Amino acid sequence: MRAVGAVGGGVLWALLVALVPGDMSDLVTLVQEPVRSESSLLKPKVMIAIVARNAAHSLPHYLGCVERLEYPKERIAIWAATDHNVDNTTAMLREWLKRAQRVYHYVEWRPMEEPRSYTDEWGPKHWPPSRFNHVMKLRQAALKAARERWADYILFVDSDNLLTNPRVLDLLMAENLTLVAPMMESRSLYSNFWCGITPQGYYKRTPDYQPIREWKRLGCFPVPMVHSTFLLDLRRESTRDLAFHPPHPDYSWAFDDIMVFAFSARQADVQMYVCNREHYGFLPVPLKAQQNVEDEKESFIHTITEALIEHNIEPSEHLYSPPSLQDMIAFDQIFLINLKRRLDRRTRMLKTLASLGLHATLIDAVDGKTLNTSQLQALGIEMMPHYKDPYSGRVLTRGEIGCFLSHHSIWKKVLDLGLERVLVLEDDVRFEPRFKRRLQAIMDDVAKAQLDWDLIYVGRKRMQVQQPEQSVDGVNNLVKADYSYWTLGYALSKQGARKLMAADPFTRMLPIDEFLPIMFNKHPNTEYMSHFEPRDLKAFSVEPLLIYPTHYTGEPGYISDTETSTIWDDEAVATDWDRQHARKTAQQGRIRPVAQNSVTGDSPPPAARASRDEL
């Protein structure tokens, strides 16, 4: 059998040689060559729709975010329209498009120079029916252009929304959904989706919204409404029936672009989704109809400052952005305390202050981690007898000493330079909306009332929460300060600096946020207070507060340079009590209604706790 098999194999080989032309060595070479892999697919084609009106204040950062999207620009088309402007929006958008068209696949430009307003509007923030109608037609034109250009996706992004996550396109496409919105953030609960809707298409409050908005539930969630920023997959057959204008024949309710489009989606059986798996970007809280472009600009500045906390955003490289005018409000100097090794905080704060139109002088903080025993002895520093941290029971840390020395250096500088009043800021703070205008108004009132003051807290943690603090006659939004923690930001007068320096705190040192309440005679520990005389610092606090910490204990990104170091008299004993005993650096607890401060003047709720949500 083996012989027969061998003969048969030989015959087959001979036949193969006869049938294949050329040398058989060629055949062997072809078989041995590596098989070439297929090239990767090109990214889907995306059209970005930009509709801008009176957006000169937001365009530089908005377009900067568009430029930084990590997506091949040759696969992106830009569709842009602008109309009814009273500012420089048209010229800015035209300038950007001229420069950007060299890198993007396609650019379509639809400007409308006149008229500058709608005949039936009260002002630039009012939305009359004529404006809704025009905006719906523009969005429909963008949708039509995307279909005619065979775009795979269209991304609608309002011109005041900041896409701070450069991977947002890839992330949303990966969800494989027809219509999906990235959840956009604001300092309040407001975002770009609703969780409930009435049969007439209006907003309906539901218990589902807040857990999604606060990332207590993560994922992509079916919702009845998304707006402002969303991605539409035009490859889906169902999207052929979607329209902004004209409204669906069965639609008979409010003439509103987002409500009309949401109804169109329901009629086309297209489910809207919102995703919060990642942090994608920011949007401002809507303004009221009677507000103006300056109010809108101020609101957007706050959006920039919020985005800067975690993101190094920059204005567009294709637009000239004149530097904003900077001043020091009502102060001779604004001092910013920053550790040299915290370059990220310094960069963020300087950008933030520039956005707010404030000029600050940088003060290099004393780094507690570099202090040694001989340095402390040379300065004559001794801890207050029997001092214990009220939460952890530990003694003073070198980080706390460094913090005290940093503030102390400013008090000394105030006296050395003869400064009448200064504002002191730490580098881990966030600012409330309209910070500059509100603080300016308070300081103007203080001056008009000829208030005798030494220190005014701009940000703090209120510790006495059993009864309200006393309001100040003749000064709006100001109370007499009771026992308080934190030195996030405070105004200091020359008289106040003189009193703090005269107390000679180095010989009985304790943390600065314990020392200050002692100096205005409001500390609950009478033994600590007995070490200092006189205790006549005149201390006040703005109400509501204008500054808060960027992070609280336990939150991602929280770092403490005061709590986490070594104890004051032993470099070998490290401290990390703030991880276990979080109450000192934890967020302000709820203050009972009976203890709420009552003041005259404008008192908006803190942005962090504003109840406004899906309006």
XYZ file of C-alpha atoms in Angstrom:
615
model
C 0.000 0.000 0.000
C 2.876 2.365 0.751
C 4.363 1.780 -2.735
C 1.061 2.481 -4.451
C 0.662 5.670 -2.369
C 4.101 6.856 -3.316
C 3.459 6.236 -7.029
C 0.131 8.051 -6.833
C 1.782 11.023 -5.151
C 4.407 11.199 -7.871
C 1.775 11.201 -10.599
C -0.108 14.049 -8.905
C 3.061 16.081 -8.600
C 3.851 15.592 -12.278
C 0.367 16.699 -13.250
C 0.678 19.792 -11.060
C 3.996 20.735 -12.681
C 2.458 20.325 -16.110
C -0.563 22.468 -15.311
C 1.261 25.372 -13.602
C 3.334 27.464 -16.026
C 6.787 28.672 -15.097
C 9.220 27.464 -12.530
C 7.731 25.624 -9.539
C 10.071 27.605 -7.283
C 7.883 30.674 -7.963
C 4.885 28.838 -6.524
C 6.770 27.952 -3.374
C 7.929 31.574 -2.931
C 4.359 32.901 -3.210
C 3.084 30.546 -0.553
C 5.856 31.513 1.860
C 5.296 35.340 1.606
C 3.517 36.840 4.641
C -0.167 37.614 4.189
C -0.738 41.373 4.291
C -3.259 42.568 6.873
C -6.183 44.768 5.951
C -5.875 48.494 6.642
C -8.039 50.077 9.318
C -11.355 51.664 8.442
C -11.598 55.426 8.142
C -13.443 57.146 10.961
C -17.114 57.957 10.347
C -17.787 61.376 8.812
C -19.131 63.952 11.269
C -20.748 67.317 10.668
C -20.603 69.762 13.581
C -23.498 72.245 13.545
C -22.799 75.670 15.048
C -25.611 78.185 15.518
C -24.361 81.337 17.239
C -25.989 84.577 18.276
C -24.295 87.270 20.409
C -21.606 84.722 21.256
C -18.455 86.847 20.985
C -17.762 86.219 24.680
C -17.983 82.408 24.353
C -16.631 81.708 20.855
C -12.890 81.713 21.695
C -13.159 78.960 24.320
C -16.030 77.182 22.552
C -14.078 76.923 19.282
C -10.922 76.057 21.209
C -12.734 72.977 22.547
C -13.879 72.074 19.011
C -10.281 72.348 17.758
C -9.002 70.042 20.509
C -11.402 67.202 19.729
C -9.329 64.057 19.251
C -10.882 63.159 15.916
C -9.394 63.406 12.394
C -10.253 66.886 11.142
C -10.383 65.647 7.542
C -13.391 63.547 8.635
C -15.179 66.588 10.142
C -17.339 69.097 8.291
C -18.337 72.404 9.894
C -21.749 73.972 9.307
C -22.036 77.422 10.892
C -24.756 80.050 10.970
C -25.126 83.327 12.819
C -27.773 86.047 12.869
C -29.314 88.965 14.773
C -26.053 89.961 16.495
C -25.354 93.124 18.445
C -21.736 92.079 19.100
C -18.767 90.852 17.051
C -19.969 87.262 16.559
C -20.190 87.388 12.751
C -16.657 88.723 12.250
C -15.148 86.296 14.777
C -16.865 83.250 13.305
C -15.896 84.321 9.773
C -12.252 84.733 10.844
C -12.204 81.294 12.459
C -13.832 79.571 9.481
C -11.367 81.129 7.014
C -8.470 79.683 8.961
C -10.152 76.416 9.927
C -11.320 75.472 6.423
C -7.771 74.433 5.548
C -7.873 71.537 8.021
C -11.536 70.470 8.012
C -13.114 68.378 5.257
C -15.762 70.945 4.397
C -17.034 74.270 5.731
C -20.447 75.849 5.103
C -21.067 79.414 6.261
C -24.490 81.077 6.632
C -24.180 84.587 8.095
C -27.002 87.096 8.363
C -25.794 90.638 9.059
C -29.179 92.328 9.394
C -31.447 92.803 11.229
C -29.678 92.913 14.599
C -32.778 91.956 16.582
C -36.217 90.375 16.233
C -39.107 92.812 16.024
C -41.091 91.029 18.740
C -38.311 90.414 21.280
C -37.853 92.308 24.559
C -34.085 91.872 24.476
C -31.331 89.495 23.303
C -32.237 86.832 25.919
C -35.952 86.829 25.145
C -37.271 83.998 22.957
C -40.338 85.185 20.984
C -42.042 82.853 18.444
C -40.144 84.468 15.565
C -36.813 83.525 17.138
C -37.867 79.930 17.808
C -39.064 79.668 14.214
C -35.785 80.984 12.814
C -33.618 78.739 15.017
C -35.654 75.674 14.058
C -35.168 76.515 10.385
C -31.409 76.879 10.916
C -31.135 73.539 12.711
C -33.205 71.916 9.972
C -30.867 73.411 7.355
C -27.889 71.936 9.192
C -29.596 68.543 9.331
C -30.392 68.720 5.632
C -26.794 69.677 4.783
C -25.468 66.718 6.792
C -27.766 64.334 4.895
C -26.839 65.804 1.506
C -23.121 65.568 2.332
C -23.551 61.931 3.349
C -22.350 62.589 6.878
C -22.548 59.562 9.145
C -23.207 61.710 12.219
C -24.210 65.253 13.053
C -23.154 66.823 16.341
C -25.227 69.751 17.571
C -23.319 71.886 20.127
C -24.702 75.169 21.442
C -22.178 77.979 21.154
C -21.811 78.360 24.919
C -21.243 74.649 25.656
C -17.638 73.642 26.386
C -16.656 70.110 25.321
C -13.745 69.638 27.697
C -13.388 65.898 27.003
C -11.502 65.659 23.676
C -12.623 62.025 23.219
C -16.312 62.877 23.336
C -17.025 61.873 19.695
C -15.449 58.442 19.984
C -17.055 57.874 23.375
C -20.550 58.696 22.141
C -20.157 56.683 18.922
C -19.083 53.677 20.988
C -22.480 53.694 22.717
C -24.009 52.625 19.376
C -27.173 54.684 19.892
C -29.224 56.669 17.396
C -29.505 59.867 19.442
C -27.259 60.339 22.463
C -26.245 63.353 24.554
C -23.187 63.690 26.769
C -24.333 64.902 30.165
C -23.118 68.494 30.454
C -22.271 69.990 33.840
C -23.018 73.260 35.553
C -22.356 74.290 39.147
C -26.050 73.764 39.866
C -28.217 70.747 39.067
C -29.018 72.166 35.644
C -27.980 70.001 32.681
C -28.972 69.218 29.087
C -31.627 66.540 29.663
C -34.997 65.953 31.269
C -36.120 62.762 32.944
C -39.809 63.553 32.852
C -42.167 65.192 30.387
C -45.881 65.987 30.435
C -48.241 64.857 27.644
C -48.022 68.445 26.326
C -44.228 68.238 26.090
C -43.373 70.369 29.132
C -40.823 69.563 31.804
C -41.959 67.247 34.610
C -39.991 66.829 37.835
C -39.040 63.223 38.613
C -36.918 61.427 41.253
C -34.718 59.945 38.504
C -32.969 63.168 37.532
C -30.742 63.982 40.482
C -29.062 60.540 40.865
C -28.039 60.724 37.187
C -26.954 64.347 37.347
C -24.851 63.678 40.465
C -23.272 60.485 39.038
C -24.895 58.301 41.678
C -26.123 56.186 38.766
C -23.721 55.693 35.872
C -24.471 54.663 32.307
C -26.555 55.721 29.332
C -30.185 56.333 30.228
C -33.309 56.610 28.039
C -34.849 60.039 28.610
C -37.672 61.977 26.932
C -35.581 65.092 26.270
C -31.989 66.048 25.464
C -30.893 69.448 24.206
C -27.946 71.838 23.762
C -25.372 69.144 22.864
C -26.184 65.760 21.295
C -24.987 63.360 18.582
C -27.310 61.935 15.909
C -26.389 58.792 13.936
C -27.643 59.509 10.397
C -26.886 55.970 9.243
C -29.984 54.804 11.099
C -33.057 54.509 8.891
C -35.336 55.975 11.571
C -33.506 59.322 11.449
C -34.963 60.041 8.007
C -38.196 61.107 9.716
C -36.559 63.452 12.239
C -37.114 67.166 11.719
C -36.804 70.484 13.525
C -38.944 72.335 10.978
C -41.709 72.274 10.073
C -43.067 70.766 13.295
C -44.740 67.363 13.028
C -48.361 67.678 11.814
C -49.610 66.302 15.132
C -47.604 68.783 17.207
C -49.853 71.491 18.680
C -48.051 72.763 21.792
C -45.402 75.372 22.608
C -43.350 76.627 19.685
C -39.981 75.625 21.156
C -37.149 74.011 19.184
C -36.189 71.399 21.772
C -39.800 70.410 22.455
C -40.594 70.190 18.731
C -37.556 67.996 18.083
C -38.277 65.748 21.076
C -41.818 65.205 19.743
C -40.396 64.431 16.296
C -38.107 61.817 17.865
C -41.003 60.154 19.661
C -43.074 60.046 16.477
C -40.120 58.518 14.585
C -39.591 55.912 17.351
C -36.133 57.328 18.072
C -35.201 57.023 21.731
C -33.143 59.840 23.247
C -30.346 58.912 25.642
C -28.081 60.799 28.025
C -24.696 59.381 29.084
C -22.780 60.167 32.250
C -20.124 57.437 32.175
C -17.502 60.180 31.815
C -17.219 63.913 32.348
C -17.781 65.514 28.951
C -18.139 69.262 29.347
C -19.916 72.292 30.787
C -22.828 74.589 30.002
C -24.128 77.774 31.662
C -27.415 78.019 33.510
C -30.076 79.740 31.320
C -30.708 83.408 31.943
C -34.024 85.183 32.339
C -35.730 86.942 29.451
C -35.041 90.421 30.839
C -31.276 89.867 31.141
C -28.778 91.143 28.584
C -25.581 90.202 26.752
C -23.401 91.509 29.595
C -25.240 89.223 32.012
C -24.661 86.355 29.597
C -20.965 87.172 29.383
C -20.686 87.197 33.170
C -22.507 83.865 33.373
C -20.167 82.317 30.809
C -17.102 83.535 32.721
C -18.352 81.428 35.620
C -18.667 78.441 33.258
C -15.011 78.942 32.257
C -13.872 79.097 35.892
C -15.733 75.868 36.653
C -14.196 74.100 33.641
C -10.716 75.249 34.672
C -10.923 73.360 37.975
C -10.226 70.046 36.246
C -9.357 71.028 32.658
C -6.634 73.176 31.131
C -8.863 74.792 28.520
C -7.505 77.430 26.137
C -9.142 79.784 23.636
C -8.943 78.984 19.919
C -5.540 79.345 18.285
C -7.298 80.759 15.205
C -8.935 83.694 17.008
C -7.377 86.739 18.570
C -8.606 87.075 22.119
C -7.717 90.450 23.617
C -6.710 90.114 27.274
C -9.479 91.143 29.623
C -8.961 94.274 31.681
C -7.802 93.398 35.183
C -8.163 95.343 38.393
C -8.216 94.702 42.153
C -11.846 95.677 42.894
C -11.727 97.855 46.024
C -8.405 96.510 47.325
C -4.834 97.797 47.262
C -3.608 94.269 46.524
C -5.027 90.797 45.921
C -2.648 88.162 47.298
C -2.723 84.583 46.021
C -1.023 82.020 48.288
C 0.474 79.061 46.405
C 3.078 76.374 47.078
C 5.810 76.351 44.432
C 5.366 72.603 43.970
C 1.648 73.083 43.238
C 2.202 74.484 39.744
C -1.119 73.049 38.552
C -3.042 75.070 41.137
C -1.069 78.219 40.372
C -1.732 77.907 36.653
C -5.447 77.294 37.191
C -5.877 80.138 39.655
C -4.021 82.678 37.518
C -6.157 81.717 34.497
C -9.298 81.861 36.633
C -8.480 85.268 38.078
C -7.649 86.573 34.598
C -11.056 85.336 33.390
C -12.687 87.175 36.290
C -10.772 90.346 35.413
C -8.732 90.316 38.624
C -5.009 90.996 39.041
C -3.288 89.071 41.838
C 0.168 89.141 43.388
C 1.581 85.647 43.870
C 2.838 84.770 47.358
C 5.055 81.711 47.642
C 3.585 79.669 50.471
C 5.778 78.251 53.219
C 5.997 74.527 52.543
C 5.438 72.708 55.822
C 7.031 69.571 54.425
C 10.380 71.388 54.107
C 10.366 72.868 57.618
C 12.847 71.272 60.009
C 13.184 71.488 63.764
C 16.019 74.016 63.695
C 13.963 76.369 61.496
C 11.033 76.192 63.895
C 13.325 76.923 66.826
C 14.887 79.867 64.996
C 11.422 81.354 64.452
C 10.568 80.844 68.098
C 7.588 78.647 67.286
C 6.023 76.775 70.166
C 2.722 74.955 70.100
C -0.075 76.192 72.321
C -0.093 74.072 75.493
C -2.665 71.249 75.446
C -3.759 71.972 71.856
C -5.400 68.957 70.196
C -7.177 68.807 66.861
C -10.896 68.666 67.773
C -11.579 65.748 65.422
C -8.468 63.578 65.330
C -6.916 64.441 68.675
C -3.536 64.996 67.006
C -1.147 67.834 67.695
C -0.238 70.618 65.266
C 1.187 69.516 61.908
C 4.028 71.150 60.004
C 1.618 71.693 57.145
C -0.568 73.765 59.473
C 2.504 75.727 60.593
C 3.411 76.361 56.947
C -0.128 77.590 56.272
C 0.000 79.928 59.285
C 3.408 81.307 58.268
C 2.130 81.954 54.728
C -0.766 84.077 55.968
C 1.448 85.711 58.585
C 3.841 86.874 55.839
C 0.933 88.694 54.156
C -0.114 90.404 57.407
C 3.461 91.635 57.778
C 3.560 92.795 54.142
C 0.357 94.801 54.656
C 2.042 96.746 57.452
C 5.422 97.037 55.736
C 3.853 98.436 52.552
C 1.217 100.525 54.310
C -1.664 98.862 52.463
C -5.131 99.932 53.637
C -7.084 96.838 52.565
C -6.203 93.591 50.789
C -7.914 90.427 49.607
C -6.218 87.126 50.518
C -6.970 84.006 48.457
C -5.794 80.420 48.771
C -5.179 78.398 45.617
C -7.810 75.674 46.067
C -10.968 77.756 45.748
C -13.834 78.066 43.307
C -15.831 81.228 42.766
C -19.557 81.811 42.846
C -21.354 83.383 39.843
C -20.846 87.158 39.496
C -18.100 87.011 42.136
C -16.417 90.256 41.165
C -19.578 92.339 40.892
C -21.042 90.992 44.136
C -17.856 91.526 46.160
C -17.463 95.006 44.686
C -21.020 95.885 45.774
C -20.375 94.647 49.330
C -17.129 96.617 49.658
C -18.864 99.727 48.269
C -21.593 99.349 50.898
C -18.957 98.868 53.615
C -17.290 102.109 52.565
C -20.574 104.056 52.366
C -21.628 102.822 55.812
C -18.164 103.700 57.173
C -18.097 100.274 58.813
C -15.228 99.753 61.240
C -13.906 96.363 60.123
C -10.725 94.306 60.445
C -11.494 91.064 58.600
C -14.282 89.965 56.255
C -14.590 86.289 55.358
C -15.363 85.755 51.662
C -15.262 81.964 52.035
C -15.419 79.903 55.234
C -17.036 76.961 56.991
C -19.572 78.163 59.519
C -19.137 76.182 62.768
C -21.724 77.862 64.991
C -24.981 76.631 63.498
C -27.348 76.782 66.475
C -28.521 80.341 65.900
C -28.303 82.904 63.115
C -25.480 85.398 62.924
C -26.296 89.085 63.243
C -26.756 91.045 60.020
C -24.994 94.390 59.590
C -27.145 97.504 59.382
C -26.597 99.519 56.234
C -24.574 96.851 54.464
C -26.249 94.287 52.237
C -25.102 90.665 52.339
C -22.901 90.971 55.435
C -23.103 89.377 58.903
C -20.997 89.508 62.060
C -18.892 86.352 61.954
C -19.266 83.682 64.599
C -16.986 80.652 65.123
C -15.723 79.689 61.652
C -13.176 77.433 59.955
C -11.091 77.828 56.800
C -9.127 80.724 55.341
C -10.111 80.207 51.701
C -10.493 83.914 51.129
C -10.827 87.002 53.304
C -10.505 90.767 53.146
C -8.090 92.295 55.667
C -7.624 95.907 56.698
C -4.381 97.506 57.885
C -5.930 97.791 61.349
C -6.786 94.071 61.272
C -3.259 93.113 60.200
C -1.829 95.207 63.059
C -4.010 93.376 65.616
C -3.083 89.933 64.277
C 0.639 90.733 64.322
C 0.447 92.235 67.811
C -0.969 88.972 69.158
C 2.494 87.375 68.782
C 1.049 83.974 67.794
C 4.386 82.154 67.236
C 4.891 81.473 70.942
C 1.505 79.695 71.305
C 0.716 78.540 67.825
C -2.371 76.662 66.722
C -3.993 76.329 63.266
C -4.871 79.644 61.659
C -8.563 78.826 61.376
C -8.612 78.291 65.171
C -6.532 81.430 65.795
C -8.755 83.860 63.897
C -11.991 83.052 65.851
C -10.006 83.447 69.076
C -8.982 86.921 67.938
C -12.627 87.960 67.446
C -13.631 86.288 70.713
C -15.836 83.584 69.196
C -13.906 80.373 69.865
C -15.790 77.809 71.991
C -12.618 76.773 73.878
C -12.128 79.332 76.629
C -8.743 77.864 77.584
C -7.379 78.605 74.116
C -8.814 82.128 74.246
C -7.182 82.820 77.609
C -3.761 82.852 75.921
C -4.584 85.966 73.873
C -5.468 89.489 74.972
C -7.037 91.618 73.636
C -9.481 89.666 71.452
C -11.072 92.619 69.687
C -10.701 91.773 65.992
C -13.797 93.071 64.190
C -14.727 90.145 61.956
C -17.563 89.844 59.456
C -18.583 87.466 56.688
C -20.278 87.909 53.349
C -23.638 86.154 53.176
C -24.124 84.155 51.064
C -20.496 83.145 50.622
C -18.660 83.935 47.386
C -15.892 81.308 47.587
C -15.938 77.561 48.258
C -13.282 74.812 48.186
C -12.672 73.104 44.851
C -12.724 69.695 46.589
C -13.818 68.267 49.906
C -12.322 65.383 51.855
C -12.986 62.067 50.156
C -13.691 63.552 46.735
C -11.518 62.704 43.710
C -8.793 65.319 43.406
C -8.788 66.261 47.100
C -5.269 67.038 48.426
C -4.437 68.580 51.791
C -1.020 70.125 52.392
C -1.904 71.080 55.958
C -3.464 67.886 57.283
C -1.089 65.503 55.534
C 2.498 66.170 56.645
C 4.362 65.522 59.925
C 3.652 66.607 63.481
C 5.237 69.864 64.544
C 7.961 68.541 66.890
C 8.875 65.203 65.282
C 9.767 64.851 61.597
C 9.482 61.068 61.880
C 5.761 61.024 62.717
C 3.677 61.372 59.563
C 0.065 62.545 59.646
C -2.785 61.492 57.429
C -5.689 61.930 59.796
C -7.767 63.822 57.291
C -8.614 60.563 55.525
C -10.251 59.139 58.663
C -11.430 62.272 60.478
C -12.929 64.162 57.588
C -15.252 66.556 59.377
C -12.879 69.522 59.513
C -12.393 69.585 55.740
C -15.801 68.142 54.897
C -18.508 70.164 53.198
C -20.619 72.541 55.279
C -23.382 70.544 56.918
C -27.038 71.468 56.701
C -27.939 74.549 58.702
C -31.365 74.323 60.302
C -33.939 76.920 59.178
C -33.957 78.520 62.642
C -30.196 79.186 62.352
C -30.192 80.487 58.768
C -28.709 83.947 58.367
C -31.032 86.654 57.140
C -29.568 89.615 55.273
C -30.729 92.427 53.051
C -29.701 92.571 49.414
C -29.321 90.027 46.643
C -29.133 86.539 48.173
C -29.027 83.867 45.476
C -28.545 80.338 46.791
C -24.995 78.975 46.527
C -24.515 77.575 43.042
C -23.446 74.249 44.467
C -26.817 73.799 46.145
C -29.098 75.597 43.711
C -32.273 73.606 43.234
C -32.714 74.633 39.620
C -32.382 71.550 37.481
C -33.892 70.604 34.120
C -35.630 73.945 33.487
